[in-house]
mmCIF file of C-alpha atoms and ligand atoms in Angstrom:
data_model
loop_
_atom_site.group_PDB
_atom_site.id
_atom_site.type_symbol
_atom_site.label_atom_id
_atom_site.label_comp_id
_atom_site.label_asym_id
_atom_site.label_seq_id
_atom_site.Cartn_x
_atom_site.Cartn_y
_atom_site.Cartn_z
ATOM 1 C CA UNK P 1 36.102 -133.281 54.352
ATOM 2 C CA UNK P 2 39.260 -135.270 53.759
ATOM 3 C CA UNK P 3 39.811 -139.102 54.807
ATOM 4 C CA UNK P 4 42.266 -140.252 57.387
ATOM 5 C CA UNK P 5 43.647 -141.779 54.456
ATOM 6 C CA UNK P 6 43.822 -138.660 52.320
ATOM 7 C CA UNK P 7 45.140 -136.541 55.367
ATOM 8 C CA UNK P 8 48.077 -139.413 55.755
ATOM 9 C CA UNK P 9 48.591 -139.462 52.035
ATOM 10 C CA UNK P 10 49.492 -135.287 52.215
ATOM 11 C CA UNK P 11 51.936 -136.119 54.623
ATOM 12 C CA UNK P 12 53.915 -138.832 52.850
ATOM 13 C CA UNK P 13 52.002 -141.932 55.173
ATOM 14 C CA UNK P 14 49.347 -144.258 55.091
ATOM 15 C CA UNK P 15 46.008 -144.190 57.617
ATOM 16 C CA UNK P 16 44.651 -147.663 57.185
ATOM 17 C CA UNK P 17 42.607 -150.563 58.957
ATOM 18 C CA UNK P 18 42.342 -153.984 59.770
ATOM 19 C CA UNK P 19 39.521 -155.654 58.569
ATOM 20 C CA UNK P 20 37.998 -159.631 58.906
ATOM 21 C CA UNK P 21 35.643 -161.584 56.189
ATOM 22 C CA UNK P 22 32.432 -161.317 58.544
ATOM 23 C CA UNK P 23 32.053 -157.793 58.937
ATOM 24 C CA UNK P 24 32.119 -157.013 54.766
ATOM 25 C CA UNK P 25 28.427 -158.341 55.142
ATOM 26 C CA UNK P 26 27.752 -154.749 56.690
ATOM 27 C CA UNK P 27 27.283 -152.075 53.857
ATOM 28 C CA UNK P 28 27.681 -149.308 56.435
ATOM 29 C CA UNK P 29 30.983 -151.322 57.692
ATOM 30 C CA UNK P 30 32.061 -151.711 54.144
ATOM 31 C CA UNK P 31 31.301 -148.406 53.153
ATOM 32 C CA UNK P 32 33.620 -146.661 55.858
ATOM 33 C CA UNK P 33 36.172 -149.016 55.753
ATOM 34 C CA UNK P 34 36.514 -148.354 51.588
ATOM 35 C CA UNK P 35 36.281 -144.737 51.592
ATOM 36 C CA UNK P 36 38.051 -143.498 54.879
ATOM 37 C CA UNK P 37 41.270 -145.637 54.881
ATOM 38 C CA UNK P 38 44.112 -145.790 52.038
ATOM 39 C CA UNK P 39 45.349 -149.079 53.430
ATOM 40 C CA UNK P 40 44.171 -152.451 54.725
ATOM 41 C CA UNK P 41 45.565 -155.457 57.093
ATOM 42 C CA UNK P 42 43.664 -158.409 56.675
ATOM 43 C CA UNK P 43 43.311 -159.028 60.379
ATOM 44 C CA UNK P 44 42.759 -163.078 60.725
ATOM 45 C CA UNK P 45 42.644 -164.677 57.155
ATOM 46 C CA UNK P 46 46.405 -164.253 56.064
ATOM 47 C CA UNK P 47 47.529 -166.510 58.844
ATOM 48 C CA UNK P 48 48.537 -170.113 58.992
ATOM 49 C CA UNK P 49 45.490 -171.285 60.356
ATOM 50 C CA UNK P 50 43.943 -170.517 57.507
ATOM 51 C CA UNK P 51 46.120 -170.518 54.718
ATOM 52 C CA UNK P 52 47.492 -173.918 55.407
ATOM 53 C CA UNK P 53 45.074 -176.042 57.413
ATOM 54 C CA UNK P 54 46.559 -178.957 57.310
ATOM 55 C CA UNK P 55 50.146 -179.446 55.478
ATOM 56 C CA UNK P 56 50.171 -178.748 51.855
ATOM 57 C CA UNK P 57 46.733 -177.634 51.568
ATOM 58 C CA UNK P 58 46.473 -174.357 50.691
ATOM 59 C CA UNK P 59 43.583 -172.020 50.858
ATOM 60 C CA UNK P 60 43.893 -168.313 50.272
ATOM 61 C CA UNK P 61 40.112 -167.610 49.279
ATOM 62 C CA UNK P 62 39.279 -165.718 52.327
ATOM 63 C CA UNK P 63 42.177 -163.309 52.312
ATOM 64 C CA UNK P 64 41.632 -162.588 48.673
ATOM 65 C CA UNK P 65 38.700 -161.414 48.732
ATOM 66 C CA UNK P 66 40.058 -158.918 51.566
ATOM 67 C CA UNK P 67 42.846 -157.881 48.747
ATOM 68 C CA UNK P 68 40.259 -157.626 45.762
ATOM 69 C CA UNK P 69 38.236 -155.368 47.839
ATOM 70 C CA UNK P 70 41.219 -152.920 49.151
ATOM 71 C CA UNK P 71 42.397 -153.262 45.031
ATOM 72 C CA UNK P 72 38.971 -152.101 44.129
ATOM 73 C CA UNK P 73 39.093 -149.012 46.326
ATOM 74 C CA UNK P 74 43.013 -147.853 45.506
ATOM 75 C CA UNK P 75 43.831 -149.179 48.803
ATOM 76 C CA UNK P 76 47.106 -150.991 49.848
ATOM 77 C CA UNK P 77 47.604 -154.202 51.914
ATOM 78 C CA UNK P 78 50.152 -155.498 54.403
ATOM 79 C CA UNK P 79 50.002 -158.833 55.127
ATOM 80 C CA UNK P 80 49.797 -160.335 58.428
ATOM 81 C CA UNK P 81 51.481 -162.634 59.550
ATOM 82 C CA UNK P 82 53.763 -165.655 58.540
ATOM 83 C CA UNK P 83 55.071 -167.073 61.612
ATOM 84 C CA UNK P 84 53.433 -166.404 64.578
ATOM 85 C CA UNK P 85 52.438 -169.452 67.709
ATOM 86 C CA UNK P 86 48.895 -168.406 67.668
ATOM 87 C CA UNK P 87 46.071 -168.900 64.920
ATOM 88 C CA UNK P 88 48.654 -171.852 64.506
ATOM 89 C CA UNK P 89 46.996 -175.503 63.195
ATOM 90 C CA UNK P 90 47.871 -178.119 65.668
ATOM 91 C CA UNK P 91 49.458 -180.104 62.928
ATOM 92 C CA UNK P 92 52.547 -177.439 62.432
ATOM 93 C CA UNK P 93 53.072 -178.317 66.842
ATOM 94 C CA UNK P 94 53.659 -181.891 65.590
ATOM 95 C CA UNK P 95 55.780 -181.495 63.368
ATOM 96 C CA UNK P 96 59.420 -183.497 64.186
ATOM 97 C CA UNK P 97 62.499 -180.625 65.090
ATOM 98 C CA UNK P 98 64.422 -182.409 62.009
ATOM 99 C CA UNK P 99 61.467 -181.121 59.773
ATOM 100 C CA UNK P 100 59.720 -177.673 61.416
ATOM 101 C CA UNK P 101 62.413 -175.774 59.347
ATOM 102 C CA UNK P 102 61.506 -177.339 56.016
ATOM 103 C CA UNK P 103 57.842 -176.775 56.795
ATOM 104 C CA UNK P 104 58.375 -173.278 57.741
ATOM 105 C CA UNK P 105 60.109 -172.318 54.793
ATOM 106 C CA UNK P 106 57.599 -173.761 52.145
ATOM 107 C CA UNK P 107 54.653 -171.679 54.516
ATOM 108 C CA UNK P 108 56.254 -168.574 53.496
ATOM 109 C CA UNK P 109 57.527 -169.457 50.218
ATOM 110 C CA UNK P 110 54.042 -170.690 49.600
ATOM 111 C CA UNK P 111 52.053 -167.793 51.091
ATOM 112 C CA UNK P 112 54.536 -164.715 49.674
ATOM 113 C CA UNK P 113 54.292 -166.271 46.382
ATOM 114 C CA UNK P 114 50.418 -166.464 45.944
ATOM 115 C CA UNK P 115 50.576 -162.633 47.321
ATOM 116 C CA UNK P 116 53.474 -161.811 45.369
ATOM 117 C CA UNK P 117 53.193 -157.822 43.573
ATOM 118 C CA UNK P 118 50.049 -157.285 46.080
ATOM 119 C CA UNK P 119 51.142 -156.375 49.282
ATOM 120 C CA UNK P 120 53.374 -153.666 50.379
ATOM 121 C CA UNK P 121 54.340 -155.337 53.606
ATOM 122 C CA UNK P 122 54.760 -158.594 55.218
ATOM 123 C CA UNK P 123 54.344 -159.289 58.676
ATOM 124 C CA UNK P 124 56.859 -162.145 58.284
ATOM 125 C CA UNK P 125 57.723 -162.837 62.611
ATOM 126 C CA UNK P 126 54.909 -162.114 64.774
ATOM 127 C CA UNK P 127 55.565 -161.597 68.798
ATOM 128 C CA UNK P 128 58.783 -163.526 69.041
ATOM 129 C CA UNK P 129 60.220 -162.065 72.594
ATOM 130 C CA UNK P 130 59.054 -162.344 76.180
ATOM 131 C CA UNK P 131 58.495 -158.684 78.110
ATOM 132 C CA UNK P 132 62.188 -159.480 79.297
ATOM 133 C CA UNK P 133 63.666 -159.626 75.999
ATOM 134 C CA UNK P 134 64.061 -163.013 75.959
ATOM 135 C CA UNK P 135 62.859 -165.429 73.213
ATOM 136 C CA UNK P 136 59.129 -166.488 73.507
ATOM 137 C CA UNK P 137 59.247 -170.739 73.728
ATOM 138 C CA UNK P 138 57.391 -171.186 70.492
ATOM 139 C CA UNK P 139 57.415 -174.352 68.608
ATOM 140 C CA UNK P 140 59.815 -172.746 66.143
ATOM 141 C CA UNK P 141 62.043 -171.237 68.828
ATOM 142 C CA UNK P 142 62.360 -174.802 70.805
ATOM 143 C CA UNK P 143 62.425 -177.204 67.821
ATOM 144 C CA UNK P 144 64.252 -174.856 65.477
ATOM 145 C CA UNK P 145 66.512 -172.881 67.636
ATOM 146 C CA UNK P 146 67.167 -168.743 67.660
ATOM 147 C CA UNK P 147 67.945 -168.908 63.959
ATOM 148 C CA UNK P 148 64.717 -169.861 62.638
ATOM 149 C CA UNK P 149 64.039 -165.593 62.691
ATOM 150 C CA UNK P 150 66.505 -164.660 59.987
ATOM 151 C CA UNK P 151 65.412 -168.196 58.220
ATOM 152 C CA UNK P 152 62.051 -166.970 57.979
ATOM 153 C CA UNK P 153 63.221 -163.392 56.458
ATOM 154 C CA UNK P 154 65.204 -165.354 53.649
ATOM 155 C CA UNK P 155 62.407 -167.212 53.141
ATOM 156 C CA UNK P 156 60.376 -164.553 52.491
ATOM 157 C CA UNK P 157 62.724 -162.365 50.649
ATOM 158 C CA UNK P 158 63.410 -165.065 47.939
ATOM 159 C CA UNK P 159 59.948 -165.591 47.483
ATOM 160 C CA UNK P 160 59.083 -161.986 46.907
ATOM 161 C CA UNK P 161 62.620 -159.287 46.655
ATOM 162 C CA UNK P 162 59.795 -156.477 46.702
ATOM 163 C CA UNK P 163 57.800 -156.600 49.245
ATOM 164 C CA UNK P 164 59.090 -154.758 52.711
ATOM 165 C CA UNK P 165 59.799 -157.635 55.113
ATOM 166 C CA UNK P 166 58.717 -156.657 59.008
ATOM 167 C CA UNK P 167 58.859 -157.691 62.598
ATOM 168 C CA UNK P 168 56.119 -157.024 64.275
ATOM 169 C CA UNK P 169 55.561 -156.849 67.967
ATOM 170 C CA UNK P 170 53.226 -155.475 71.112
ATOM 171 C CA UNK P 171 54.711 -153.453 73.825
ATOM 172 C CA UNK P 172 57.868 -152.493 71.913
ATOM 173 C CA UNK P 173 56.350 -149.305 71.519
ATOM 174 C CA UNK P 174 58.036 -147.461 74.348
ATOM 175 C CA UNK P 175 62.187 -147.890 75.237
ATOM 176 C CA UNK P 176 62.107 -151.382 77.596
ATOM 177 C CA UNK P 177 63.558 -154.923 78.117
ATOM 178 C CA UNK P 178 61.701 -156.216 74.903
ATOM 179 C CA UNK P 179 61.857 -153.215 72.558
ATOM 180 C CA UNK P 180 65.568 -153.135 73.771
ATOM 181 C CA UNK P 181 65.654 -157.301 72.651
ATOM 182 C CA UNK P 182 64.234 -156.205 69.112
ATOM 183 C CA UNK P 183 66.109 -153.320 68.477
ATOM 184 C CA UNK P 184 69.451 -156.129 69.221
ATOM 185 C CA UNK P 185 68.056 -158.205 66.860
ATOM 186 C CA UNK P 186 67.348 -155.608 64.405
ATOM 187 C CA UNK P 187 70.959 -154.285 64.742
ATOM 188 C CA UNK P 188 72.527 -157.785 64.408
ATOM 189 C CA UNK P 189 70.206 -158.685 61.357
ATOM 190 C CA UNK P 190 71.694 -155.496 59.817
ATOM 191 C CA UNK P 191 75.375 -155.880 60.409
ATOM 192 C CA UNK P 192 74.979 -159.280 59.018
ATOM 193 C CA UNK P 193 72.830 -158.976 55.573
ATOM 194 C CA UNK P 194 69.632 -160.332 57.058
ATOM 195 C CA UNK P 195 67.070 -159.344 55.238
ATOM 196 C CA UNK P 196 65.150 -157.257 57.239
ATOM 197 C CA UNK P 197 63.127 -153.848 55.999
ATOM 198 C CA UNK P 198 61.031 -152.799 59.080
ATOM 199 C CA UNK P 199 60.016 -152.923 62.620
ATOM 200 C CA UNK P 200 55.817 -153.113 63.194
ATOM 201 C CA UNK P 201 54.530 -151.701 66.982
ATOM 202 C CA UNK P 202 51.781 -153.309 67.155
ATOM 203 C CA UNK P 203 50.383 -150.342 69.545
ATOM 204 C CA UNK P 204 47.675 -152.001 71.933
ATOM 205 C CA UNK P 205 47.282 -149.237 74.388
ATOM 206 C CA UNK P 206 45.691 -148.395 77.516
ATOM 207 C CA UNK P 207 43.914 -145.177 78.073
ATOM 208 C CA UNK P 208 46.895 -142.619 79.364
ATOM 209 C CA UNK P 209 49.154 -144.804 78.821
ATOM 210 C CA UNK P 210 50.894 -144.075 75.665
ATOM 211 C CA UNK P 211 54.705 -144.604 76.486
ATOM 212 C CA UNK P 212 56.634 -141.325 76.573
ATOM 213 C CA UNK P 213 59.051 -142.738 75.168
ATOM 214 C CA UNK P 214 57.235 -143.333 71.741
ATOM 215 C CA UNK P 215 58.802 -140.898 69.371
ATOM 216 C CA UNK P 216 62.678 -141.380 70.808
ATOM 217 C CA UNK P 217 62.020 -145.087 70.232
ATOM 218 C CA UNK P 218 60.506 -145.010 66.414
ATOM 219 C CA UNK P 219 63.716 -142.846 66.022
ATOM 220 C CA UNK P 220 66.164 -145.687 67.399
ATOM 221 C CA UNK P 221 64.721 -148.158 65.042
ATOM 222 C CA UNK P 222 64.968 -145.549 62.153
ATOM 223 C CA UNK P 223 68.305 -144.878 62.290
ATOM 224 C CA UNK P 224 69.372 -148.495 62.462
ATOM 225 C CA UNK P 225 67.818 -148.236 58.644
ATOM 226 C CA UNK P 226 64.720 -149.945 58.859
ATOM 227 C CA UNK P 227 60.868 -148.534 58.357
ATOM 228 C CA UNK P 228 58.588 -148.320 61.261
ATOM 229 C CA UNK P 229 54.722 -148.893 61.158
ATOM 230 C CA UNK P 230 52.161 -148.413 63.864
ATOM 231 C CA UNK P 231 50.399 -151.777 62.590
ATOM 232 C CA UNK P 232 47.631 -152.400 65.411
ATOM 233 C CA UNK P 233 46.542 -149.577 66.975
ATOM 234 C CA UNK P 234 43.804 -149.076 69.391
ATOM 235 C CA UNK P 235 43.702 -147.532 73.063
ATOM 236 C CA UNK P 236 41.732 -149.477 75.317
ATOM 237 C CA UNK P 237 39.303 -148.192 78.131
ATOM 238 C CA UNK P 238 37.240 -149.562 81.188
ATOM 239 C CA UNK P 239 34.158 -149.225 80.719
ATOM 240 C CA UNK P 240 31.736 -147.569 79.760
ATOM 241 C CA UNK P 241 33.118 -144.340 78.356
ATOM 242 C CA UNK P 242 32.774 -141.060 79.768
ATOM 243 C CA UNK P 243 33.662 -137.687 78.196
ATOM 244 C CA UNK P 244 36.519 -137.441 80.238
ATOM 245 C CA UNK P 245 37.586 -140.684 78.578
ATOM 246 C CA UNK P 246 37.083 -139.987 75.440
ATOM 247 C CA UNK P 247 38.990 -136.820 75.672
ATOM 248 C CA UNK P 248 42.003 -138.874 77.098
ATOM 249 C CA UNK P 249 41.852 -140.909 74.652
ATOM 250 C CA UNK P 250 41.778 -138.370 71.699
ATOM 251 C CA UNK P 251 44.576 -136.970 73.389
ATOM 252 C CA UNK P 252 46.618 -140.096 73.460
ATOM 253 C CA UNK P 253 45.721 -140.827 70.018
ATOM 254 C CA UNK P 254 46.478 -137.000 69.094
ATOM 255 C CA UNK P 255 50.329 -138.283 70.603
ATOM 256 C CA UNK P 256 50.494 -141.665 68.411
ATOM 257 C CA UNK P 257 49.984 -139.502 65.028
ATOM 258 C CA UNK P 258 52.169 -136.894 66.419
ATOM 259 C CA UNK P 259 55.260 -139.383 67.297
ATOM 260 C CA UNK P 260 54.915 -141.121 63.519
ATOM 261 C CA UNK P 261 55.130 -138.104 61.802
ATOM 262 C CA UNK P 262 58.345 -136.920 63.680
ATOM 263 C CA UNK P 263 60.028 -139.389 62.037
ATOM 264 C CA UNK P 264 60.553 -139.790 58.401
ATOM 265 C CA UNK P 265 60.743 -143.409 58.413
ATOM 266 C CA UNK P 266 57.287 -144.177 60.406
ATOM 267 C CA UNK P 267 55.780 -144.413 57.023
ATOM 268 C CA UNK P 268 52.305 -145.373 58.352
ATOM 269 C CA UNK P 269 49.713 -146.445 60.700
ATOM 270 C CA UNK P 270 46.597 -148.895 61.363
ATOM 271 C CA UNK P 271 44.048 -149.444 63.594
ATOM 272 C CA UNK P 272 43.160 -152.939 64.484
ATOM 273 C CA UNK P 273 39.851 -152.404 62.660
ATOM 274 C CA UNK P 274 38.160 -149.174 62.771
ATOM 275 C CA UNK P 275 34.749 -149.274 65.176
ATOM 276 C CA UNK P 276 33.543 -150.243 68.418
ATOM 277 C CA UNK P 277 31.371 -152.479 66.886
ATOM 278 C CA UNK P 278 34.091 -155.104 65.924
ATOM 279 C CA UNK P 279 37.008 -154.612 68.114
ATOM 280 C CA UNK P 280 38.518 -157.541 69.689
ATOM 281 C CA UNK P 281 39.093 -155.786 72.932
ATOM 282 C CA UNK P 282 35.866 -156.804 74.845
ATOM 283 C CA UNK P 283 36.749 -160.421 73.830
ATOM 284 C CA UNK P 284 40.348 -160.110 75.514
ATOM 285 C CA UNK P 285 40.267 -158.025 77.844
ATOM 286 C CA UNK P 286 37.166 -158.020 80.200
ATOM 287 C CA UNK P 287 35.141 -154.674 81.149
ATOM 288 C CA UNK P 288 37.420 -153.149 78.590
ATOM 289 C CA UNK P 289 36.728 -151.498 74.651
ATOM 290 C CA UNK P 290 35.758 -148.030 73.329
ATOM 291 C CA UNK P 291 39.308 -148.744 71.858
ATOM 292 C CA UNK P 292 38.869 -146.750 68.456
ATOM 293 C CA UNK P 293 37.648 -143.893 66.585
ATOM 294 C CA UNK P 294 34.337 -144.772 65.422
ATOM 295 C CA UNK P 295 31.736 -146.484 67.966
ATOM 296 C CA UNK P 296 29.524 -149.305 67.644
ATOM 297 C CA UNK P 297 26.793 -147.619 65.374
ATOM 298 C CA UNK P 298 29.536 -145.764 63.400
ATOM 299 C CA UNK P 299 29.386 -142.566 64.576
ATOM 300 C CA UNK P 300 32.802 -140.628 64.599
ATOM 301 C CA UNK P 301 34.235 -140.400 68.863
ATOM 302 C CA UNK P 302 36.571 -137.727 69.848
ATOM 303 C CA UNK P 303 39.520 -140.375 68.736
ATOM 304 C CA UNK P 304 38.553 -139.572 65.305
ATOM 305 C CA UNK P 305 38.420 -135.857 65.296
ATOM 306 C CA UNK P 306 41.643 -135.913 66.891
ATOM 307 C CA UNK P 307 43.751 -137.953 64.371
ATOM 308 C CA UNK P 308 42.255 -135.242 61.696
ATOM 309 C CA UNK P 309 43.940 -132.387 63.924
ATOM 310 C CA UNK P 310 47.181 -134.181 64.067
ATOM 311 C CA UNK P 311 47.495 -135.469 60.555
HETATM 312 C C1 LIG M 1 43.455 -160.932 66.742
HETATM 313 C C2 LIG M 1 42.167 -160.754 65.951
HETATM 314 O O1 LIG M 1 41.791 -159.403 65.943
HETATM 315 C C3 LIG M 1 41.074 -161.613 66.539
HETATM 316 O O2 LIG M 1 39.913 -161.576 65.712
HETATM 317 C C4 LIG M 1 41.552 -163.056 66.673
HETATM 318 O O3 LIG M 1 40.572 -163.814 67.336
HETATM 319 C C5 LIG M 1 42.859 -163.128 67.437
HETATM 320 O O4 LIG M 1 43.812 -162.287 66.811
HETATM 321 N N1 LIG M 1 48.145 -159.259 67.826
HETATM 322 C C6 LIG M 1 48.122 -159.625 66.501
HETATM 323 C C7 LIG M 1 46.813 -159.851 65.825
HETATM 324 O O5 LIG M 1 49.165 -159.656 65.855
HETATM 325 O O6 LIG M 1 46.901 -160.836 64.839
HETATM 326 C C8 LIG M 1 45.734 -160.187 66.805
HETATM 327 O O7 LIG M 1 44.492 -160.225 66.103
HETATM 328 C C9 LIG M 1 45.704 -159.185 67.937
HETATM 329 C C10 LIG M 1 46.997 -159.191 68.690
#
């Protein structure tokens, strides 16, 4: 049978994962995750925490070895994420407002260069807006001001003028306050040369909850001229599953595939890692999981059969 990654590839997109260091210890893990997807997002190593644990040192071991591994299999790899207030080392919160912007800039010069002809996509701003649309009060927001956005896109764009430069966001999947705030930005970067080349929904979901307004809003961002990516998809449940959850959630996940290939710009999606087994649901959000389309010993769920039928 073909891959989700095959079945993407016939239709122009991508059907990839996330993936983290500790779980490439599990040949059946490793197995899946390098035959069944034709992309990868490294899902912790990339960010600052990591690659720059204290200022100037900088360590991109882990993440490699995520990037040799999706190389190996053919795969791509968009990298996530460059500026973003969590995963954040304390000593980037203590940094004095006359230098944050300095330090900023040589993150992302430093990280897009080591990555530099790898990656197809950078998540370059991660979760910068309140559900309100208004600016989240990060350290960068309060110490660098509103501007510190299109800063980081420069950034980013002089250190590497290939690789697609994205925002990337949760709930900004549906038409609302917040996906109204980035679609503003998105516009304004746009009308003044801002370097900008797409627009990531995150896609968290909750069982039966996939916003109907999905497909209309991947089509807003498209036609402003910038690609859209479904970059962390999983649909969350209470648990424990039923069959009557499951097939909700095939359904809903039937509706994701179905909105990105409506429009010609949705050029792709990924699952925030592939099983049951190493979601980070249960972790967040108590009594919750079954969030994607293998379970916890690997076996294919509903989910999976349904993204087949829709790709
Ligand atoms: C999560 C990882 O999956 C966890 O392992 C980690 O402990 C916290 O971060 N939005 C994002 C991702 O952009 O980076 C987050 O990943 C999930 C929410």
């Amino acid at each position: 049978d073909a891959t989700l990654g095959q079945l993407a590839a016939a239709k122009g997109r991508y059907f990839g994962s996330a993936t983290d260091n500790p779980h490439l210890s599990d040949p059946v893990y490793k197995q899946i995750l390098g035959s069944e997807f034709g992309q990868l997002t490294v899902g912790n190593t990339m960010k600052w925490q990591y690659t720059e644990p204290s200022e100037g040192r900088f360590d991109y071991e882990a993440a490699d070895t995520i990037v040799e591994l999706a190389e190996a299999n053919d795969q791509t790899v968009r990298g996530h994420t460059l500026v973003w207030h969590n995963q954040l080392p304390d000593w980037v919160n203590s940094v004095p407002s006359d230098r944050l912007l300095n330090v900023m800039r040589n993150h992302i010069t430093n990280e897009v260069t080591h990555f530099k002809g790898r990656l197809i996509h950078w998540d370059v701003v991660n979760e910068a807006f309140e559900e309100d649309g208004s600016r989240r009060q990060t350290v960068f927001q309060q110490k660098i001001g509103d501007g510190y956005i299109a800063e980081a896109f420069r950034a980013a764009r002089a250190a590497d003028p290939n690789v697609k430069l994205y925002y990337n966001d949760y709930n900004i999947e549906g038409i609302g306050p917040k996906s109204d705030a980035v679609y503003n930005m998105v516009k304004s970067f746009k009308q003044q040369g801002i370097p900008i080349d797409g627009v990531g929904m995150q896609a968290h979901l909750i069982l039966g909850q996939v916003p109907s307004t999905l497909r209309q809003n991947i089509q807003r961002f498209a036609d402003l001229g910038v690609d859209v990516a479904i970059t962390e998809l999983d649909i969350r449940m209470d648990l424990p599953r039923t069959a009557a959850k499951d097939a909700q959630q095939a359904n809903d996940y039937t509706r994701v595939v179905e909105a990105c290939l409506a429009v010609s710009r949705c050029v792709g999606i990924t699952v925030w890692d592939f099983s049951d087994k190493q979601s980070w649901v249960p972790s967040v959000f108590p009594g919750q999981g079954a969030a994607l389309p293998y379970d916890e010993n690997y076996n294919k769920k509903p989910a999976y059969y349904a993204i087949t039928a829709a790709l």
